[in-house]
C-alpha cells in the first residue's frame, strides 16, 4: 500500500479544502493506474469537518502512525507548503523509522 502524505492544516479553511481536493484527485489518479493508495486526508477531512476534530499533528499522530505500519511505500505530494508541514515531516520520519521507501511526487 502506498501511503500518500500531503500538507493539510492551515488557518484558512479554504486552503485546507483545496489541499483535500488535490490529494483526493492525486490518490484517484494513482488508484486508476493500479496502485493501492491510502491518504489520511481523504477519509479524515470530512469527519474532522463534520464533528469538529482538531486539525493538528498532535491529535492525528497516533492514527497516522498505525496506518503507516501497513504501508510498503510512502510518497509526499508536493503541494504548496509540503516542505514546511509538521505533519508531512513527522509522517516521513515515521516511514523512515519503519524502513518504508520515501519518494516525492508532483500534484
mmCIF file of C-alpha atoms in Angstrom:
data_model
loop_
_atom_site.group_PDB
_atom_site.id
_atom_site.type_symbol
_atom_site.label_atom_id
_atom_site.label_comp_id
_atom_site.label_asym_id
_atom_site.label_seq_id
_atom_site.Cartn_x
_atom_site.Cartn_y
_atom_site.Cartn_z
ATOM 1 C CA UNK A 1 0.000 0.000 0.000
ATOM 2 C CA UNK A 2 1.212 3.485 -0.883
ATOM 3 C CA UNK A 3 0.757 5.985 1.934
ATOM 4 C CA UNK A 4 0.193 9.380 0.311
ATOM 5 C CA UNK A 5 1.212 12.247 2.596
ATOM 6 C CA UNK A 6 0.344 15.862 1.917
ATOM 7 C CA UNK A 7 0.151 19.168 3.785
ATOM 8 C CA UNK A 8 -3.249 19.889 5.277
ATOM 9 C CA UNK A 9 -3.526 22.208 8.290
ATOM 10 C CA UNK A 10 -3.814 25.930 7.683
ATOM 11 C CA UNK A 11 -5.506 28.829 9.486
ATOM 12 C CA UNK A 12 -7.656 29.320 6.372
ATOM 13 C CA UNK A 13 -10.314 26.587 5.941
ATOM 14 C CA UNK A 14 -10.380 27.309 2.190
ATOM 15 C CA UNK A 15 -6.713 26.283 1.936
ATOM 16 C CA UNK A 16 -7.475 23.004 3.726
ATOM 17 C CA UNK A 17 -10.344 22.374 1.317
ATOM 18 C CA UNK A 18 -8.071 22.967 -1.705
ATOM 19 C CA UNK A 19 -5.479 20.589 -0.228
ATOM 20 C CA UNK A 20 -8.161 17.960 0.442
ATOM 21 C CA UNK A 21 -9.360 18.193 -3.153
ATOM 22 C CA UNK A 22 -5.829 17.984 -4.563
ATOM 23 C CA UNK A 23 -4.837 14.909 -2.564
ATOM 24 C CA UNK A 24 -8.107 13.144 -3.430
ATOM 25 C CA UNK A 25 -7.507 13.817 -7.117
ATOM 26 C CA UNK A 26 -3.929 12.510 -6.937
ATOM 27 C CA UNK A 27 -4.994 9.446 -4.938
ATOM 28 C CA UNK A 28 -7.654 8.725 -7.564
ATOM 29 C CA UNK A 29 -5.126 9.124 -10.367
ATOM 30 C CA UNK A 30 -2.755 6.694 -8.645
ATOM 31 C CA UNK A 31 -5.587 4.228 -7.961
ATOM 32 C CA UNK A 32 -6.696 4.416 -11.574
ATOM 33 C CA UNK A 33 -3.135 3.432 -12.528
ATOM 34 C CA UNK A 34 -3.480 0.261 -10.435
ATOM 35 C CA UNK A 35 -1.956 1.343 -7.119
ATOM 36 C CA UNK A 36 -3.414 0.637 -3.697
ATOM 37 C CA UNK A 37 -3.351 4.084 -2.087
ATOM 38 C CA UNK A 38 -4.148 5.420 1.359
ATOM 39 C CA UNK A 39 -4.186 9.145 2.096
ATOM 40 C CA UNK A 40 -5.102 10.078 5.667
ATOM 41 C CA UNK A 41 -6.616 13.355 4.476
ATOM 42 C CA UNK A 42 -9.136 11.731 2.119
ATOM 43 C CA UNK A 43 -11.220 9.873 4.733
ATOM 44 C CA UNK A 44 -10.413 12.052 7.751
ATOM 45 C CA UNK A 45 -11.067 15.569 6.417
ATOM 46 C CA UNK A 46 -14.843 15.044 6.063
ATOM 47 C CA UNK A 47 -15.025 13.530 9.552
ATOM 48 C CA UNK A 48 -12.966 16.349 11.066
ATOM 49 C CA UNK A 49 -15.141 18.980 9.388
ATOM 50 C CA UNK A 50 -18.425 17.395 10.419
ATOM 51 C CA UNK A 51 -17.627 16.786 14.078
ATOM 52 C CA UNK A 52 -15.038 19.475 14.737
ATOM 53 C CA UNK A 53 -11.976 17.310 15.314
ATOM 54 C CA UNK A 54 -8.618 19.045 15.787
ATOM 55 C CA UNK A 55 -6.522 19.560 12.663
ATOM 56 C CA UNK A 56 -3.161 19.231 14.437
ATOM 57 C CA UNK A 57 -0.383 16.669 14.173
ATOM 58 C CA UNK A 58 -0.605 16.066 17.928
ATOM 59 C CA UNK A 59 -4.161 14.815 17.518
ATOM 60 C CA UNK A 60 -3.579 12.714 14.367
ATOM 61 C CA UNK A 61 -0.148 11.247 15.158
ATOM 62 C CA UNK A 62 -1.425 8.020 16.733
ATOM 63 C CA UNK A 63 -3.836 7.402 13.860
ATOM 64 C CA UNK A 64 -1.275 8.108 11.141
ATOM 65 C CA UNK A 65 1.393 6.011 12.858
ATOM 66 C CA UNK A 66 -0.937 2.982 12.852
ATOM 67 C CA UNK A 67 -1.823 3.472 9.194
ATOM 68 C CA UNK A 68 1.853 3.777 8.253
ATOM 69 C CA UNK A 69 2.508 0.336 9.742
ATOM 70 C CA UNK A 70 0.510 -1.138 6.853
ATOM 71 C CA UNK A 71 2.342 0.762 4.111
ATOM 72 C CA UNK A 72 5.081 -0.619 1.880
ATOM 73 C CA UNK A 73 5.778 2.720 0.181
ATOM 74 C CA UNK A 74 5.427 6.371 1.113
ATOM 75 C CA UNK A 75 5.006 9.368 -1.183
ATOM 76 C CA UNK A 76 4.813 13.050 -0.371
ATOM 77 C CA UNK A 77 2.515 15.068 -2.601
ATOM 78 C CA UNK A 78 4.399 18.312 -3.206
ATOM 79 C CA UNK A 79 1.545 20.753 -2.753
ATOM 80 C CA UNK A 80 2.407 24.288 -1.644
ATOM 81 C CA UNK A 81 3.537 24.040 1.969
ATOM 82 C CA UNK A 82 4.707 20.417 1.815
ATOM 83 C CA UNK A 83 8.248 21.372 2.785
ATOM 84 C CA UNK A 84 7.170 23.275 5.924
ATOM 85 C CA UNK A 85 4.378 20.943 7.069
ATOM 86 C CA UNK A 86 4.972 19.474 10.523
ATOM 87 C CA UNK A 87 2.645 16.575 9.742
ATOM 88 C CA UNK A 88 4.409 15.668 6.498
ATOM 89 C CA UNK A 89 7.819 15.876 8.198
ATOM 90 C CA UNK A 90 6.672 13.656 11.064
ATOM 91 C CA UNK A 91 4.989 11.136 8.756
ATOM 92 C CA UNK A 92 8.194 10.958 6.715
ATOM 93 C CA UNK A 93 10.229 10.403 9.876
ATOM 94 C CA UNK A 94 7.966 7.523 10.915
ATOM 95 C CA UNK A 95 8.126 5.999 7.429
ATOM 96 C CA UNK A 96 11.918 6.140 7.525
ATOM 97 C CA UNK A 97 11.954 4.589 11.026
ATOM 98 C CA UNK A 98 9.808 1.746 9.674
ATOM 99 C CA UNK A 99 12.117 1.260 6.681
ATOM 100 C CA UNK A 100 9.470 2.322 4.168
ATOM 101 C CA UNK A 101 10.885 3.779 0.922
ATOM 102 C CA UNK A 102 10.125 7.501 0.594
ATOM 103 C CA UNK A 103 9.507 9.419 -2.634
ATOM 104 C CA UNK A 104 8.139 12.827 -3.553
ATOM 105 C CA UNK A 105 5.599 13.340 -6.329
ATOM 106 C CA UNK A 106 4.114 16.325 -8.115
ATOM 107 C CA UNK A 107 0.401 17.133 -7.913
#
